[in-house]
Short mmCIF file of C-alpha atoms in Angstrom, two decimals:
data_model
loop_
_atom_site.label_atom_id
_atom_site.label_comp_id
_atom_site.label_asym_id
_atom_site.label_seq_id
_atom_site.Cartn_x
_atom_site.Cartn_y
_atom_site.Cartn_z
CA UNK A 183 -160.88 56.13 1.02
CA UNK A 184 -161.61 56.25 3.95
CA UNK A 185 -165.78 55.85 4.64
CA UNK A 186 -165.50 56.98 8.76
CA UNK A 187 -162.81 59.11 10.31
CA UNK A 188 -163.07 60.24 13.31
CA UNK A 189 -160.57 62.17 15.47
CA UNK A 190 -159.76 62.78 19.10
CA UNK A 191 -163.56 62.84 20.07
CA UNK A 192 -164.03 63.03 23.57
CA UNK A 193 -167.59 63.29 25.23
CA UNK A 194 -168.70 63.76 29.06
CA UNK A 195 -171.83 63.05 30.18
CA UNK A 196 -171.78 65.67 33.61
CA UNK A 197 -168.39 64.50 35.52
CA UNK A 198 -167.85 61.84 34.10
CA UNK A 199 -166.08 61.68 30.50
CA UNK A 200 -167.36 58.36 28.41
CA UNK A 201 -165.02 58.96 25.37
CA UNK A 202 -161.78 60.22 26.40
CA UNK A 203 -159.96 61.63 23.10
CA UNK A 204 -160.55 58.58 20.44
CA UNK A 205 -159.36 58.58 17.32
CA UNK A 206 -160.55 55.55 14.63
CA UNK A 207 -160.93 55.73 10.56
CA UNK A 208 -162.42 52.38 9.04
CA UNK A 209 -161.69 52.09 5.11
CA UNK A 210 -164.25 51.20 2.44
CA UNK A 211 -165.52 47.24 2.39
CA UNK A 212 -163.25 46.87 6.17
CA UNK A 213 -165.49 45.21 9.19
CA UNK A 214 -164.20 46.46 12.20
CA UNK A 215 -165.88 45.09 15.78
CA UNK A 216 -165.92 46.78 18.77
CA UNK A 217 -165.55 44.41 21.79
CA UNK A 218 -164.86 45.71 25.47
CA UNK A 219 -166.50 45.83 28.82
CA UNK A 220 -169.60 47.37 28.98
CA UNK A 221 -169.75 51.53 30.47
CA UNK A 222 -166.42 50.77 28.52
CA UNK A 223 -167.89 53.94 25.55
CA UNK A 224 -168.40 51.60 22.56
CA UNK A 225 -171.96 52.02 22.23
CA UNK A 226 -171.56 55.47 22.63
CA UNK A 227 -169.02 56.19 20.38
CA UNK A 228 -171.23 54.10 18.76
CA UNK A 229 -173.96 56.76 18.95
CA UNK A 230 -171.63 59.99 18.31
CA UNK A 231 -170.38 58.41 15.04
CA UNK A 232 -174.43 58.71 13.97
CA UNK A 233 -175.13 61.70 15.06
CA UNK A 234 -177.72 60.47 17.45
CA UNK A 235 -175.22 61.88 20.79
CA UNK A 236 -172.86 65.44 20.08
CA UNK A 237 -169.66 65.19 20.68
CA UNK A 238 -168.32 67.95 23.07
CA UNK A 239 -164.60 68.35 20.94
CA UNK A 240 -163.15 66.71 17.87
CA UNK A 241 -164.13 65.46 14.19
CA UNK A 242 -166.21 63.35 12.80
CA UNK A 243 -165.68 62.57 8.97
CA UNK A 244 -167.63 60.47 6.59
CA UNK A 245 -166.23 60.31 2.94
CA UNK A 246 -163.91 62.89 3.84
CA UNK A 247 -166.57 65.53 4.49
CA UNK A 248 -166.24 66.98 8.19
CA UNK A 249 -169.50 67.09 9.70
CA UNK A 250 -168.57 68.99 13.05
CA UNK A 251 -165.60 71.30 12.38
CA UNK A 252 -164.25 74.39 14.59
CA UNK A 253 -165.79 78.00 13.98
CA UNK A 254 -163.47 81.21 14.50
CA UNK A 255 -163.71 81.21 18.17
CA UNK A 256 -162.71 78.26 18.85
CA UNK A 257 -166.18 76.43 19.31
CA UNK A 258 -166.78 73.32 18.28
CA UNK A 259 -170.27 73.02 15.74
CA UNK A 260 -171.80 70.50 13.77
CA UNK A 261 -172.59 71.33 9.84
CA UNK A 262 -176.74 72.72 9.05
CA UNK A 263 -177.29 70.23 6.27
CA UNK A 264 -177.04 66.78 8.81
CA UNK A 265 -179.21 64.11 6.89
CA UNK A 266 -176.36 64.83 3.66
CA UNK A 267 -174.47 62.20 6.31
CA UNK A 268 -177.24 60.38 7.80
CA UNK A 269 -178.18 58.70 4.16
CA UNK A 270 -174.73 57.92 3.61
CA UNK A 271 -174.40 55.10 7.62
CA UNK A 272 -177.37 52.88 7.84
CA UNK A 273 -177.25 51.88 12.49
CA UNK A 274 -179.18 49.34 13.25
CA UNK A 275 -179.81 48.95 17.09
CA UNK A 276 -179.57 46.00 19.56
CA UNK A 277 -184.07 46.31 19.58
CA UNK A 278 -184.99 46.70 16.81
CA UNK A 279 -186.60 49.93 17.07
CA UNK A 280 -189.57 48.49 13.85
CA UNK A 281 -192.65 50.98 13.90
CA UNK A 282 -195.37 48.76 15.14
CA UNK A 283 -198.15 49.83 13.57
CA UNK A 284 -195.76 49.67 10.17
CA UNK A 285 -195.56 45.92 8.00
CA UNK A 286 -192.71 44.68 7.38
CA UNK A 287 -192.71 46.03 4.22
CA UNK A 288 -193.76 49.48 5.18
CA UNK A 289 -191.10 49.34 8.28
CA UNK A 290 -188.53 48.51 4.91
CA UNK A 291 -190.29 50.86 1.94
CA UNK A 292 -191.34 54.29 3.85
CA UNK A 293 -187.73 55.75 4.32
CA UNK A 294 -186.14 55.14 1.57
CA UNK A 295 -189.77 56.80 -0.59
CA UNK A 296 -190.00 59.61 1.54
CA UNK A 297 -186.25 60.47 2.45
CA UNK A 298 -184.87 59.85 -0.57
CA UNK A 299 -187.83 60.38 -2.90
CA UNK A 300 -187.20 57.32 -5.51
CA UNK A 301 -189.46 54.68 -7.29
CA UNK A 302 -192.19 52.95 -5.20
CA UNK A 303 -192.19 50.12 -7.48
CA UNK A 304 -188.12 50.06 -7.57
CA UNK A 305 -188.20 50.20 -4.15
CA UNK A 306 -190.37 48.40 -3.31
CA UNK A 307 -188.76 45.50 -5.59
CA UNK A 308 -186.01 46.12 -4.02
CA UNK A 309 -187.31 45.52 -0.51
CA UNK A 310 -188.49 42.04 -1.72
CA UNK A 311 -185.32 40.72 -3.54
CA UNK A 312 -183.29 41.83 -0.16
CA UNK A 313 -186.05 39.82 2.64
CA UNK A 314 -185.70 36.88 0.33
CA UNK A 315 -182.15 36.74 0.18
CA UNK A 316 -182.54 37.18 4.76
CA UNK A 317 -184.76 34.68 4.40
CA UNK A 318 -187.78 36.27 4.52
CA UNK A 319 -189.47 35.53 1.40
CA UNK A 320 -193.55 35.52 2.61
CA UNK A 321 -193.45 37.69 5.33
CA UNK A 322 -194.04 41.27 4.03
CA UNK A 323 -197.56 41.65 5.24
CA UNK A 324 -196.93 40.80 8.89
CA UNK A 325 -196.39 43.48 11.52
CA UNK A 326 -193.66 43.39 13.73
CA UNK A 327 -195.04 41.78 16.73
CA UNK A 328 -196.22 38.30 14.58
CA UNK A 329 -192.24 37.67 13.94
CA UNK A 330 -189.50 36.48 16.40
CA UNK A 331 -186.90 37.95 17.92
CA UNK A 332 -184.29 36.43 15.50
CA UNK A 333 -186.83 37.48 12.11
CA UNK A 334 -187.25 41.53 13.91
CA UNK A 335 -183.64 42.21 13.49
CA UNK A 336 -183.03 40.68 10.20
CA UNK A 337 -186.11 43.01 8.48
CA UNK A 338 -184.05 45.91 10.54
CA UNK A 339 -180.78 45.30 8.81
CA UNK A 340 -183.15 44.51 5.53
CA UNK A 341 -184.18 48.66 6.67
CA UNK A 342 -181.07 49.75 6.83
CA UNK A 343 -179.55 47.56 3.48
CA UNK A 344 -182.70 49.65 2.21
CA UNK A 345 -181.49 53.15 2.33
CA UNK A 346 -178.46 51.87 0.12
CA UNK A 347 -176.02 52.65 2.93
CA UNK A 348 -171.90 53.86 2.48
CA UNK A 349 -171.56 51.65 6.20
CA UNK A 350 -173.29 49.92 7.87
CA UNK A 351 -173.26 50.19 12.24
CA UNK A 352 -174.41 47.13 14.22
CA UNK A 353 -175.12 47.93 18.10
CA UNK A 354 -174.99 44.92 20.25
CA UNK A 355 -177.15 43.28 17.43
CA UNK A 356 -177.80 40.12 18.92
CA UNK A 357 -177.47 40.95 22.75
CA UNK A 358 -181.83 40.99 22.87
CA UNK A 359 -181.94 37.17 21.31
CA UNK A 360 -181.28 34.10 22.63
CA UNK A 361 -178.58 31.45 21.38
CA UNK A 362 -180.55 30.16 18.21
CA UNK A 363 -181.88 33.08 17.37
CA UNK A 364 -178.44 35.01 17.85
CA UNK A 365 -176.93 32.69 15.13
CA UNK A 366 -179.82 33.17 12.72
CA UNK A 367 -178.37 36.70 12.52
CA UNK A 368 -174.87 36.51 12.67
CA UNK A 369 -175.52 34.63 9.40
CA UNK A 370 -176.81 37.50 8.13
CA UNK A 371 -173.84 39.75 9.29
CA UNK A 372 -171.71 36.95 7.82
CA UNK A 373 -172.90 36.96 4.85
CA UNK A 374 -172.35 40.93 3.92
CA UNK A 375 -168.93 40.80 5.69
CA UNK A 376 -167.92 38.10 2.51
CA UNK A 377 -169.81 40.86 0.31
CA UNK A 378 -167.27 43.68 1.54
CA UNK A 379 -170.07 45.45 3.01
CA UNK A 380 -168.07 47.82 5.19
CA UNK A 381 -169.49 47.67 8.70
CA UNK A 382 -168.38 48.87 12.29
CA UNK A 383 -170.24 46.58 15.00
CA UNK A 384 -170.32 46.45 18.70
CA UNK A 385 -170.38 43.07 19.71
CA UNK A 386 -170.14 40.69 22.78
CA UNK A 387 -169.75 37.36 20.67
CA UNK A 388 -166.07 37.05 20.61
CA UNK A 389 -166.00 34.16 18.65
CA UNK A 390 -168.19 36.12 16.06
CA UNK A 391 -166.05 39.21 16.32
CA UNK A 392 -162.63 36.87 15.39
CA UNK A 393 -164.52 35.68 12.50
CA UNK A 394 -165.71 38.27 10.63
CA UNK A 395 -163.45 40.88 12.13
CA UNK A 396 -160.42 42.71 8.84
CA UNK A 397 -159.66 44.82 12.50
CA UNK A 398 -160.74 44.81 16.38
CA UNK A 399 -160.44 47.42 18.41
CA UNK A 400 -160.87 47.11 22.34
CA UNK A 401 -162.38 49.91 24.39
CA UNK A 402 -161.83 50.25 27.93
CA UNK A 403 -162.24 52.96 30.35
CA UNK A 404 -163.09 55.22 27.53
CA UNK A 405 -160.14 55.22 25.07
CA UNK A 406 -159.15 52.40 22.53
CA UNK A 407 -157.00 50.22 24.69
CA UNK A 408 -155.36 48.19 21.71
CA UNK A 409 -156.41 47.08 17.67
CA UNK A 410 -155.46 44.74 15.44
CA UNK A 411 -156.07 42.01 13.46
CA UNK A 412 -158.52 39.57 15.36
CA UNK A 413 -155.43 36.95 15.61
CA UNK A 414 -153.25 38.94 16.65
CA UNK A 415 -155.91 40.62 19.55
CA UNK A 416 -157.58 37.28 20.54
CA UNK A 417 -154.15 35.11 20.51
CA UNK A 418 -150.94 37.13 20.78
CA UNK A 419 -151.94 40.31 22.24
CA UNK A 420 -149.65 41.29 24.84
CA UNK A 421 -151.45 44.03 26.69
CA UNK A 422 -152.76 42.79 30.24
CA UNK A 423 -156.08 44.69 30.44
CA UNK A 424 -157.24 42.82 26.31
CA UNK A 425 -155.98 39.96 28.07
CA UNK A 426 -157.94 40.34 31.94
CA UNK A 427 -160.64 41.12 29.70
CA UNK A 428 -160.72 37.82 26.95
CA UNK A 429 -159.71 35.41 30.59
CA UNK A 430 -162.57 36.83 31.90
CA UNK A 431 -165.10 36.61 28.31
CA UNK A 432 -163.56 32.71 27.86
CA UNK A 433 -164.18 30.99 31.28
#
């Protein structure tokens, strides 16, 4: 089953058409990386998929259940209970977005306890196990300002995982980090890929996208220019726009 299906979505900001008729599906256990130049629509696509932005047209579905629909007057509408869909996915931002006044543990456990109404002891136990797995053992009582950027990003990944999502979205998860810390975070994402976590990753890290993805999507100008297996896209592309982008990247 497709965890996420997007059919013919469009999104404009004023006169600027940022997404032009985008369709894609993500299967359970699949890792999809989205690459392309800045301003090509990658982050907007992610924001629309995670309901942070509303689309102007098209259908978004999670686990076969439509989030958007066309009403009797032909108008695009969103279903009323969006929280049901928000429980399906986790989102890791480029700037971590941790609550500065919460400890690491409270950042992770707050939503599962309050939103999912889960047992506190169980949630804390799982959070501690996840922190250990991510190499953050003993950091649970620290505050975000006491952690390196790489640690903060790993905490935000743990926070997303604590909600037990079906799919994880990453929006440029390493763009705010220096090279040394980038490696820490990419290692964690690679580990999740090995465990068959379903993921969609917007990234500028080409070598990482090539190594970790089942499929790579190249976006430019609000459209999907090309998609395929990493080896096909990075080594054998026939598409001139993709070639030009990768040449510029490899310089």
